[in-house]
CSV table of C-alpha atoms in Angstrom, one decimal:
chain,number,residue,atom,x,y,z
A,18,MET,CA,-6.2,-7.5,-25.0
A,19,SER,CA,-8.3,-10.2,-23.4
A,20,TRP,CA,-8.5,-9.8,-19.6
A,21,PRO,CA,-9.3,-12.7,-17.2
A,22,SER,CA,-12.7,-13.2,-15.7
A,23,ARG,CA,-13.0,-12.7,-11.9
A,24,ALA,CA,-13.4,-16.5,-11.5
A,25,SER,CA,-10.1,-17.2,-13.2
A,26,ALA,CA,-8.1,-14.7,-11.1
A,27,LEU,CA,-5.1,-15.8,-9.1
A,28,PRO,CA,-4.4,-14.8,-5.5
A,29,THR,CA,-1.8,-12.1,-4.7
A,30,SER,CA,0.8,-14.6,-3.7
A,31,SER,CA,0.8,-18.3,-3.2
A,32,PRO,CA,3.4,-19.2,-0.5
A,33,PRO,CA,4.1,-22.9,0.1
A,34,SER,CA,2.5,-22.6,3.5
A,35,ARG,CA,-0.9,-21.5,2.3
A,36,ALA,CA,-3.5,-24.0,3.5
A,37,PRO,CA,-5.1,-26.1,0.8
A,38,SER,CA,-8.6,-25.5,2.2
A,39,ARG,CA,-9.8,-22.2,3.6
A,40,THR,CA,-12.7,-23.8,5.6
A,41,SER,CA,-10.3,-24.6,8.5
A,42,TRP,CA,-9.5,-21.0,9.2
A,43,THR,CA,-12.2,-18.8,7.7
A,44,GLY,CA,-15.8,-18.4,8.8
A,45,PRO,CA,-19.0,-16.7,7.8
A,46,GLY,CA,-17.7,-13.4,9.1
A,47,LEU,CA,-14.7,-13.4,6.8
A,48,ASP,CA,-16.6,-14.8,3.9
A,49,GLY,CA,-19.2,-12.1,4.2
A,50,ALA,CA,-16.6,-9.4,4.5
A,51,SER,CA,-14.9,-10.8,1.3
A,52,THR,CA,-18.1,-10.8,-0.7
A,53,ALA,CA,-19.2,-7.3,0.5
A,54,LEU,CA,-15.9,-5.6,-0.2
A,55,VAL,CA,-15.2,-7.3,-3.5
A,56,ASP,CA,-18.6,-6.2,-4.6
A,57,TRP,CA,-18.0,-2.6,-3.4
A,58,LEU,CA,-14.7,-2.4,-5.1
A,59,ALA,CA,-15.8,-3.9,-8.4
A,60,ASP,CA,-19.2,-2.1,-8.7
A,61,ALA,CA,-18.5,1.2,-7.1
A,62,ALA,CA,-14.9,2.2,-6.2
A,63,LEU,CA,-13.2,1.1,-9.4
A,64,PRO,CA,-15.9,2.7,-11.7
A,65,LEU,CA,-15.6,5.9,-9.7
A,66,TRP,CA,-11.9,6.2,-10.1
A,67,ALA,CA,-12.0,5.1,-13.8
A,68,THR,CA,-14.4,7.9,-14.6
A,69,ALA,CA,-14.4,10.9,-12.2
A,70,GLY,CA,-10.9,9.9,-11.2
A,71,PHE,CA,-9.4,9.4,-14.6
A,72,ASP,CA,-8.8,11.9,-17.4
A,73,GLU,CA,-9.5,10.2,-20.7
A,74,ALA,CA,-7.8,13.0,-22.7
A,75,THR,CA,-4.4,12.7,-21.0
A,76,GLY,CA,-4.5,9.2,-19.4
A,77,ARG,CA,-3.8,10.7,-16.0
A,78,PHE,CA,-5.4,9.8,-12.7
A,79,ALA,CA,-6.8,12.6,-10.6
A,80,GLU,CA,-4.8,13.3,-7.5
A,81,ARG,CA,-7.9,13.6,-5.3
A,82,LEU,CA,-11.7,13.8,-5.5
A,83,THR,CA,-14.0,16.0,-3.5
A,84,LEU,CA,-16.2,14.3,-0.9
A,85,GLN,CA,-18.9,14.5,-3.5
A,86,GLY,CA,-16.8,12.5,-6.0
A,87,GLU,CA,-15.6,15.3,-8.3
A,88,PRO,CA,-12.0,15.8,-9.4
A,89,LEU,CA,-10.0,18.6,-7.7
A,90,ALA,CA,-8.0,19.9,-10.7
A,91,GLU,CA,-5.8,22.3,-8.8
A,92,ALA,CA,-3.9,19.6,-7.0
A,93,PRO,CA,-0.5,18.8,-8.4
A,94,LEU,CA,-0.3,15.3,-9.8
A,95,ARG,CA,2.3,13.2,-7.9
A,96,LEU,CA,4.3,10.3,-9.4
A,97,MET,CA,3.4,8.2,-6.3
A,98,SER,CA,-0.3,8.6,-6.8
A,99,GLN,CA,-0.1,7.7,-10.6
A,100,ALA,CA,2.0,4.7,-9.8
A,101,ARG,CA,-0.3,3.5,-7.1
A,102,GLN,CA,-3.3,3.8,-9.4
A,103,VAL,CA,-1.6,1.9,-12.2
A,104,HIS,CA,-0.9,-0.9,-9.7
A,105,ALA,CA,-4.5,-0.9,-8.4
A,106,PHE,CA,-6.1,-1.1,-11.8
A,107,ALA,CA,-3.6,-3.6,-13.1
A,108,LEU,CA,-4.3,-5.9,-10.1
A,109,ALA,CA,-8.1,-5.4,-10.7
A,110,ALA,CA,-7.6,-6.4,-14.3
A,111,ARG,CA,-5.7,-9.6,-13.3
A,112,ARG,CA,-8.5,-10.5,-10.9
A,113,GLY,CA,-11.3,-9.7,-13.4
A,114,TRP,CA,-13.0,-7.3,-11.0
A,115,TYR,CA,-13.8,-4.6,-13.5
A,116,ALA,CA,-14.1,-4.8,-17.2
A,117,ASP,CA,-12.3,-1.5,-18.0
A,118,ALA,CA,-9.5,-2.0,-15.4
A,119,GLY,CA,-7.0,-3.3,-18.0
A,120,PRO,CA,-7.3,-0.5,-20.5
A,121,VAL,CA,-7.3,2.1,-17.7
A,122,ALA,CA,-4.1,0.6,-16.2
A,123,GLU,CA,-2.4,0.5,-19.6
A,124,ARG,CA,-3.2,4.1,-20.4
A,125,GLY,CA,-2.2,5.2,-16.9
A,126,PHE,CA,1.1,3.4,-17.2
A,127,ALA,CA,1.9,5.0,-20.6
A,128,ALA,CA,1.0,8.4,-19.3
A,129,MET,CA,3.2,7.9,-16.2
A,130,VAL,CA,6.2,7.1,-18.3
A,131,ARG,CA,5.5,10.0,-20.6
A,132,ASP,CA,5.0,12.6,-17.9
A,133,PHE,CA,7.5,11.7,-15.2
A,134,HIS,CA,10.4,9.7,-16.5
A,135,ALA,CA,13.6,11.6,-17.1
A,136,ARG,CA,11.7,14.7,-18.1
A,137,ASP,CA,14.6,17.1,-17.4
A,138,GLY,CA,17.3,15.1,-19.1
A,139,GLU,CA,18.3,13.6,-15.8
A,140,GLY,CA,17.7,10.0,-14.8
A,141,GLY,CA,15.0,8.9,-12.5
A,142,TRP,CA,11.4,10.2,-12.2
A,143,ALA,CA,10.1,13.7,-11.3
A,144,PHE,CA,8.1,14.1,-8.2
A,145,SER,CA,5.0,15.9,-9.6
A,146,ILE,CA,3.5,17.7,-12.6
A,147,ASP,CA,0.7,20.2,-13.0
A,148,ALA,CA,-2.5,19.9,-15.0
A,149,SER,CA,-0.7,21.0,-18.2
A,150,GLY,CA,1.9,18.3,-17.9
A,151,ALA,CA,4.7,20.6,-16.9
A,152,VAL,CA,7.0,19.4,-14.2
A,153,ARG,CA,5.9,21.0,-10.9
A,154,ASP,CA,8.5,19.5,-8.6
A,155,PRO,CA,11.6,17.9,-10.2
A,156,ARG,CA,13.1,16.3,-7.1
A,157,ARG,CA,13.8,12.5,-7.1
A,158,ASP,CA,11.9,10.9,-4.2
A,159,LEU,CA,12.8,7.4,-3.0
A,160,TYR,CA,9.2,6.7,-1.8
A,161,ALA,CA,7.8,7.6,-5.2
A,162,HIS,CA,10.5,5.6,-7.0
A,163,ALA,CA,9.5,2.5,-4.9
A,164,PHE,CA,6.0,2.8,-6.3
A,165,VAL,CA,7.3,3.1,-9.8
A,166,LEU,CA,8.8,-0.4,-9.3
A,167,LEU,CA,5.5,-1.7,-8.0
A,168,ALA,CA,3.6,-0.2,-11.0
A,169,ILE,CA,6.0,-1.7,-13.5
A,170,ALA,CA,5.8,-5.2,-11.9
A,171,SER,CA,2.0,-5.0,-11.8
A,172,HIS,CA,2.0,-3.8,-15.4
A,173,VAL,CA,4.1,-6.8,-16.4
A,174,ALA,CA,2.0,-9.2,-14.4
A,175,ALA,CA,-1.2,-8.0,-16.0
A,176,THR,CA,0.0,-7.7,-19.6
A,177,GLY,CA,2.9,-10.1,-19.9
A,178,ARG,CA,4.9,-7.3,-21.5
A,179,THR,CA,8.3,-8.2,-20.0
A,180,GLU,CA,10.1,-5.5,-21.9
A,181,ALA,CA,9.0,-3.1,-19.2
A,182,ILE,CA,11.4,-4.8,-16.8
A,183,ALA,CA,14.2,-2.9,-18.5
A,184,LEU,CA,12.6,0.3,-17.2
A,185,ALA,CA,12.6,-1.1,-13.7
A,186,ASP,CA,16.3,-2.0,-14.1
A,187,GLU,CA,17.0,1.5,-15.2
A,188,THR,CA,15.1,2.8,-12.1
A,189,LEU,CA,17.0,0.5,-9.8
A,190,ALA,CA,20.3,1.6,-11.4
A,191,PHE,CA,19.4,5.2,-10.7
A,192,ILE,CA,18.6,4.4,-7.1
A,193,GLU,CA,21.8,2.5,-6.7
A,194,THR,CA,24.1,5.0,-8.3
A,195,ARG,CA,22.5,8.3,-7.2
A,196,MET,CA,20.6,7.6,-4.0
A,197,ARG,CA,22.6,5.1,-2.0
A,198,ALA,CA,23.3,6.6,1.5
A,199,ARG,CA,26.9,7.4,2.4
A,200,GLU,CA,26.5,6.0,5.9
A,201,GLY,CA,24.3,3.5,7.8
A,202,GLY,CA,23.1,1.6,4.8
A,203,GLY,CA,20.0,2.1,2.7
A,204,PHE,CA,19.2,5.1,0.6
A,205,VAL,CA,18.7,8.8,0.9
A,206,GLU,CA,15.1,10.2,1.1
A,207,GLN,CA,15.4,12.4,-2.0
A,208,LEU,CA,17.5,14.3,-4.4
A,209,PRO,CA,18.6,17.0,-3.9
A,210,GLU,CA,19.2,15.9,-0.3
A,211,THR,CA,17.7,17.9,2.5
A,212,PRO,CA,18.4,17.8,6.3
A,213,GLY,CA,16.2,15.9,8.6
A,214,PRO,CA,15.6,12.4,9.9
A,215,ARG,CA,15.8,9.3,7.7
A,216,ARG,CA,12.7,7.1,7.6
A,217,GLN,CA,12.1,3.4,7.3
A,218,ASN,CA,8.9,3.9,5.3
A,219,PRO,CA,10.4,4.5,1.8
A,220,HIS,CA,12.7,1.5,2.3
A,221,MET,CA,9.6,-0.7,3.3
A,222,HIS,CA,8.0,0.3,0.0
A,223,LEU,CA,11.2,-0.2,-1.9
A,224,PHE,CA,11.2,-3.7,-0.5
A,225,GLU,CA,7.6,-4.1,-1.7
A,226,GLY,CA,8.5,-2.9,-5.2
A,227,ALA,CA,11.6,-5.0,-5.5
A,228,LEU,CA,9.7,-8.1,-4.2
A,229,ALA,CA,6.9,-7.6,-6.7
A,230,LEU,CA,9.6,-7.2,-9.4
A,231,PHE,CA,11.3,-10.4,-8.3
A,232,GLU,CA,8.0,-12.3,-8.3
A,233,VAL,CA,7.4,-11.4,-12.0
A,234,SER,CA,11.0,-11.7,-13.3
A,235,GLY,CA,12.5,-14.5,-11.1
A,236,GLU,CA,15.8,-12.8,-11.8
A,237,ALA,CA,18.7,-13.1,-9.3
A,238,ARG,CA,19.5,-9.5,-9.6
A,239,HIS,CA,16.1,-8.5,-8.3
A,240,GLY,CA,16.3,-11.1,-5.6
A,241,ARG,CA,19.5,-9.5,-4.4
A,242,TRP,CA,17.7,-6.2,-3.9
A,243,VAL,CA,15.0,-8.0,-1.9
A,244,ASP,CA,17.5,-9.7,0.3
A,245,GLU,CA,19.5,-6.5,0.9
A,246,LEU,CA,16.4,-4.7,2.0
A,247,PHE,CA,15.2,-7.5,4.2
A,248,GLU,CA,18.6,-7.5,6.0
A,249,LEU,CA,18.3,-3.7,6.4
A,250,PHE,CA,14.9,-4.2,8.0
A,251,ALA,CA,16.2,-6.9,10.3
A,252,SER,CA,19.4,-5.1,11.3
A,253,ARG,CA,18.3,-1.5,11.5
A,254,PHE,CA,14.6,-0.8,11.4
A,255,PHE,CA,13.4,-3.7,13.7
A,256,ARG,CA,14.2,-3.2,17.4
A,257,PRO,CA,14.3,-6.7,18.9
A,258,ARG,CA,14.2,-5.5,22.6
A,259,GLU,CA,10.8,-3.8,22.1
A,260,GLY,CA,9.7,-6.0,19.2
A,261,VAL,CA,8.9,-2.9,17.0
A,262,VAL,CA,9.8,-1.0,13.9
A,263,VAL,CA,10.5,2.6,14.7
A,264,GLU,CA,10.0,5.3,12.1
A,265,TYR,CA,12.7,7.9,12.3
A,266,PHE,CA,16.5,7.5,12.2
A,267,THR,CA,19.7,9.5,12.2
A,268,ALA,CA,22.0,9.8,9.2
A,269,GLY,CA,23.7,6.6,10.3
A,270,LEU,CA,20.3,4.7,10.7
A,271,ASP,CA,20.3,4.7,14.5
A,272,PRO,CA,16.9,5.6,16.1
A,273,ALA,CA,16.5,9.4,16.1
A,274,ASP,CA,17.0,11.3,19.3
A,275,GLY,CA,14.1,12.1,21.6
A,276,ILE,CA,10.5,11.1,21.0
A,277,GLU,CA,11.0,10.8,17.2
A,278,GLY,CA,13.2,7.7,17.7
A,279,ARG,CA,10.4,6.0,19.8
A,280,LEU,CA,7.5,6.5,17.4
A,281,VAL,CA,5.8,3.4,16.1
A,282,GLU,CA,3.0,3.2,13.5
A,283,PRO,CA,0.8,0.1,13.9
A,284,GLY,CA,-0.2,0.4,10.2
A,285,HIS,CA,3.4,-0.1,9.2
A,286,HIS,CA,3.7,-3.1,11.5
A,287,HIS,CA,0.8,-4.6,9.6
A,288,GLU,CA,2.4,-3.8,6.3
A,289,TRP,CA,5.6,-5.4,7.3
A,290,ILE,CA,3.8,-8.5,8.5
A,291,TRP,CA,2.2,-8.9,5.1
A,292,LEU,CA,5.5,-8.2,3.2
A,293,LEU,CA,7.5,-10.5,5.4
A,294,ARG,CA,5.1,-13.4,4.7
A,295,ARG,CA,5.4,-12.7,1.0
A,296,TYR,CA,9.1,-12.7,1.3
A,297,GLU,CA,9.0,-16.0,3.2
A,298,GLY,CA,6.8,-17.4,0.4
A,299,ALA,CA,9.1,-16.2,-2.4
A,300,THR,CA,12.5,-17.2,-0.8
A,301,GLY,CA,11.7,-19.8,1.9
A,302,ARG,CA,13.5,-17.7,4.6
A,303,PRO,CA,11.8,-18.0,8.0
A,304,VAL,CA,10.2,-14.8,9.4
A,305,GLN,CA,8.1,-16.2,12.2
A,306,ALA,CA,9.9,-14.6,15.1
A,307,LEU,CA,9.8,-11.2,13.4
A,308,VAL,CA,6.2,-11.5,12.5
A,309,ASP,CA,5.3,-12.7,16.0
A,310,ALA,CA,6.8,-9.6,17.6
A,311,LEU,CA,5.2,-7.1,15.2
A,312,TYR,CA,1.8,-8.8,15.4
A,313,ASP,CA,1.8,-8.9,19.2
A,314,HIS,CA,2.7,-5.2,19.6
A,315,ALA,CA,0.1,-4.2,17.0
A,316,VAL,CA,-2.7,-6.3,18.6
A,317,ARG,CA,-1.9,-5.0,22.2
A,318,PHE,CA,-1.3,-1.3,21.4
A,319,GLY,CA,-2.5,-0.6,17.9
A,320,VAL,CA,-6.4,-0.7,18.2
A,321,ASP,CA,-8.5,1.7,20.3
A,322,SER,CA,-11.6,0.8,22.3
A,323,GLY,CA,-13.8,1.5,19.4
A,324,GLY,CA,-12.0,-0.9,17.1
A,325,LEU,CA,-10.1,1.7,15.0
A,326,VAL,CA,-6.4,1.4,14.3
A,327,VAL,CA,-4.5,4.2,15.9
A,328,ASP,CA,-2.1,6.2,13.8
A,329,GLN,CA,0.9,6.0,16.1
A,330,VAL,CA,2.1,5.0,19.6
A,331,LEU,CA,5.4,5.0,21.4
A,332,ALA,CA,7.5,1.9,21.4
A,333,ASP,CA,6.3,1.0,24.9
A,334,GLY,CA,2.6,1.3,23.7
A,335,SER,CA,2.0,4.6,25.5
A,336,ARG,CA,0.7,7.9,24.2
A,337,PRO,CA,-1.5,6.8,21.2
A,338,GLY,CA,-2.1,9.4,18.6
A,339,ARG,CA,-5.5,11.1,18.0
A,340,LEU,CA,-5.8,10.4,14.3
A,341,ARG,CA,-7.7,7.5,12.9
A,342,ARG,CA,-7.1,7.0,9.2
A,343,ILE,CA,-8.5,4.4,6.7
A,344,TRP,CA,-5.2,3.1,5.5
A,345,PRO,CA,-3.9,1.5,8.7
A,346,LEU,CA,-7.3,-0.2,9.0
A,347,THR,CA,-6.9,-1.8,5.6
A,348,GLU,CA,-3.4,-2.9,6.3
A,349,ALA,CA,-4.5,-4.5,9.6
A,350,ILE,CA,-7.2,-6.4,7.7
A,351,ARG,CA,-4.6,-7.7,5.3
A,352,ALA,CA,-2.2,-8.7,8.0
A,353,HIS,CA,-4.8,-10.5,10.0
A,354,VAL,CA,-6.0,-12.5,6.9
A,355,VAL,CA,-2.5,-13.6,6.1
A,356,GLU,CA,-1.9,-14.6,9.7
A,357,ALA,CA,-5.1,-16.5,9.9
A,358,ARG,CA,-3.8,-18.5,6.9
A,359,HIS,CA,-0.7,-19.2,8.9
A,360,GLY,CA,-2.8,-20.6,11.7
A,361,ARG,CA,-2.8,-17.7,14.1
A,362,ILE,CA,-5.7,-18.0,16.5
A,363,GLU,CA,-8.4,-15.3,16.3
A,364,ALA,CA,-6.8,-13.6,13.3
A,365,ALA,CA,-9.7,-14.4,11.0
A,366,GLU,CA,-12.1,-13.0,13.6
A,367,ARG,CA,-10.1,-9.8,13.9
A,368,ALA,CA,-10.0,-9.4,10.2
A,369,ALA,CA,-13.8,-9.7,9.9
A,370,ALA,CA,-14.4,-7.3,12.8
A,371,LEU,CA,-12.1,-4.7,11.2
A,372,ALA,CA,-13.7,-5.2,7.8
A,373,ALA,CA,-17.0,-4.4,9.5
A,374,VAL,CA,-15.5,-1.2,11.0
A,375,LEU,CA,-14.2,-0.2,7.6
A,376,ARG,CA,-17.6,-0.6,6.0
A,377,GLN,CA,-19.5,1.1,8.8
A,378,ARG,CA,-17.1,4.0,9.6
A,379,PHE,CA,-15.2,4.8,6.4
A,380,LEU,CA,-16.9,3.7,3.2
A,381,THR,CA,-19.7,6.0,1.8
A,382,ARG,CA,-23.0,5.5,0.1
A,383,GLN,CA,-22.8,8.9,-1.4
A,384,PRO,CA,-20.8,9.0,-3.5
A,385,ALA,CA,-20.9,5.3,-4.2
A,386,GLY,CA,-17.4,3.9,-4.1
A,387,GLY,CA,-16.1,6.8,-1.9
A,388,TRP,CA,-14.5,6.9,1.5
A,389,ILE,CA,-13.6,9.1,4.4
A,390,ASP,CA,-9.8,9.1,4.7
A,391,ARG,CA,-9.5,10.3,8.3
A,392,ARG,CA,-11.3,10.8,11.5
A,393,ASP,CA,-10.3,11.8,15.0
A,394,GLU,CA,-10.4,9.5,18.0
A,395,ASP,CA,-14.0,10.6,18.8
A,396,GLY,CA,-15.2,9.6,15.2
A,397,ARG,CA,-15.4,13.1,13.8
A,398,THR,CA,-14.7,13.5,10.1
A,399,LEU,CA,-11.4,15.3,9.4
A,400,SER,CA,-11.2,14.7,5.7
A,401,GLN,CA,-11.7,17.5,3.2
A,402,PHE,CA,-11.2,15.3,0.1
A,403,MET,CA,-10.6,11.7,-1.1
A,404,PRO,CA,-6.9,11.1,-1.9
A,405,ALA,CA,-6.3,8.8,-4.9
A,406,SER,CA,-3.4,7.1,-3.0
A,407,THR,CA,-5.9,5.4,-0.6
A,408,LEU,CA,-7.2,3.1,-3.3
A,409,TYR,CA,-3.9,1.2,-3.3
A,410,HIS,CA,-4.5,0.2,0.4
A,411,LEU,CA,-8.1,-0.7,-0.2
A,412,VAL,CA,-7.3,-2.9,-3.2
A,413,GLY,CA,-4.6,-4.6,-1.2
A,414,ALA,CA,-7.0,-5.5,1.6
A,415,VAL,CA,-9.8,-6.6,-0.7
A,416,ASP,CA,-7.4,-8.7,-2.7
A,417,GLU,CA,-6.3,-10.6,0.5
A,418,LEU,CA,-9.9,-11.0,1.6
A,419,ALA,CA,-10.9,-12.3,-1.8
A,420,ALA,CA,-8.2,-14.9,-1.7
A,421,ALA,CA,-9.5,-16.0,1.6
A,422,GLY,CA,-13.2,-15.8,1.3
A,423,ALA,CA,-16.0,-17.3,-0.7
A,424,SER,CA,-16.8,-14.2,-2.7
A,425,ARG,CA,-18.6,-14.9,-6.0
A,426,PRO,CA,-18.1,-13.0,-9.3
A,427,PRO,CA,-20.9,-10.4,-9.0
A,428,THR,CA,-22.8,-9.0,-11.9
A,429,VAL,CA,-21.6,-5.4,-12.6
A,430,GLY,CA,-24.2,-3.0,-11.5
A,431,HIS,CA,-26.0,-5.0,-8.7
A,432,PRO,CA,-26.6,-3.2,-5.4
A,433,ILE,CA,-23.7,-2.6,-3.1
A,434,LYS,CA,-23.9,-4.6,0.1
A,435,LEU,CA,-22.5,-2.8,3.1
A,436,GLU,CA,-22.5,-3.8,6.7
A,437,ASP,CA,-25.8,-3.1,8.6
A,438,GLY,CA,-25.4,0.1,10.6
A,439,PRO,CA,-24.7,3.7,10.1
A,440,ILE,CA,-23.0,4.3,6.8
A,441,PRO,CA,-21.3,7.7,6.5
A,442,THR,CA,-22.2,10.2,3.7
A,443,ALA,CA,-19.2,12.2,2.7
């Protein structure tokens, strides 16, 4: 298959409101962040995960790497991680960032279907397998199924092989017939069902997967899924009085009792901002009031004094958590870039500042293309390994930056440019 050059790549989404010229809302900081991070992704991160992070013999992605960049073979291989890696490499192939991205994505997609789909004669997808390919955990997980939809949509977008949409329809039919919740709307967390609070997070990613599927198919049946999940967000997950999305819910999708029902994750606010803008671009439905509320809360309460995105706060902004992870930072970058495109003052500046923090505090020189997944509030490293699932977040942030910035197609193998300052060694 012939894969596009980086110069011919298309942006992630092209909503009608995208400004015709980026010079009115970007600046040298954002352009520099775009160039540095596209180069880092293309020349270091993607090659690392296509070699040390990919098993040529089986077509499977490693679940995690050591902080020295070696695979950790004992970790079970989760469906979610395989699907995220398929998406990441398929998107990289579309953008022309890495010459081997297309073949790696195709092999990973085929292995995912072979290893996880209906392995036990039941519908849906198994949760995890072991290194031999045997099913390790047979449960059906809504969060993982959401990423299967995203992987299928990304596979179709990268290859043009629309026959894979039938597999997405089969997956949606399984979710509809087997996982629809009996009360409150939405879907159960997993099968077999277990006690415990319901979460907005799997539904957010189901919205993402259905939206990606609608963007590649244009089919009304996929659009209906997207609309239903948007309405669920607006009527259940979003709390208009506080202007937040809370995380945990009762069986009837009311906020959970006690502190659980008041927990907010700024990273998820940023993800919803980006998804709502995509939804607006795909459907024309206005989302400004929702975005304004989420953005305002995330800016006021979601960043600490050192410029790191906090893992969680209460709905009133109090009691920030102590954990500082890489993924909320990437989602904040993506949300600020898309909001800069929509004319929000200082959003481009915020995106550039967070990109600098990402390069200074989380990306590593050794191994090249690596990262530190988590720190505490004082900057101490807490990570024991690099999870494969983080690449999905990094690729998403870089893709939005690349659409905004003036990054050039670099020559594979040229030196990686990271922000001046202390660069961590994993």
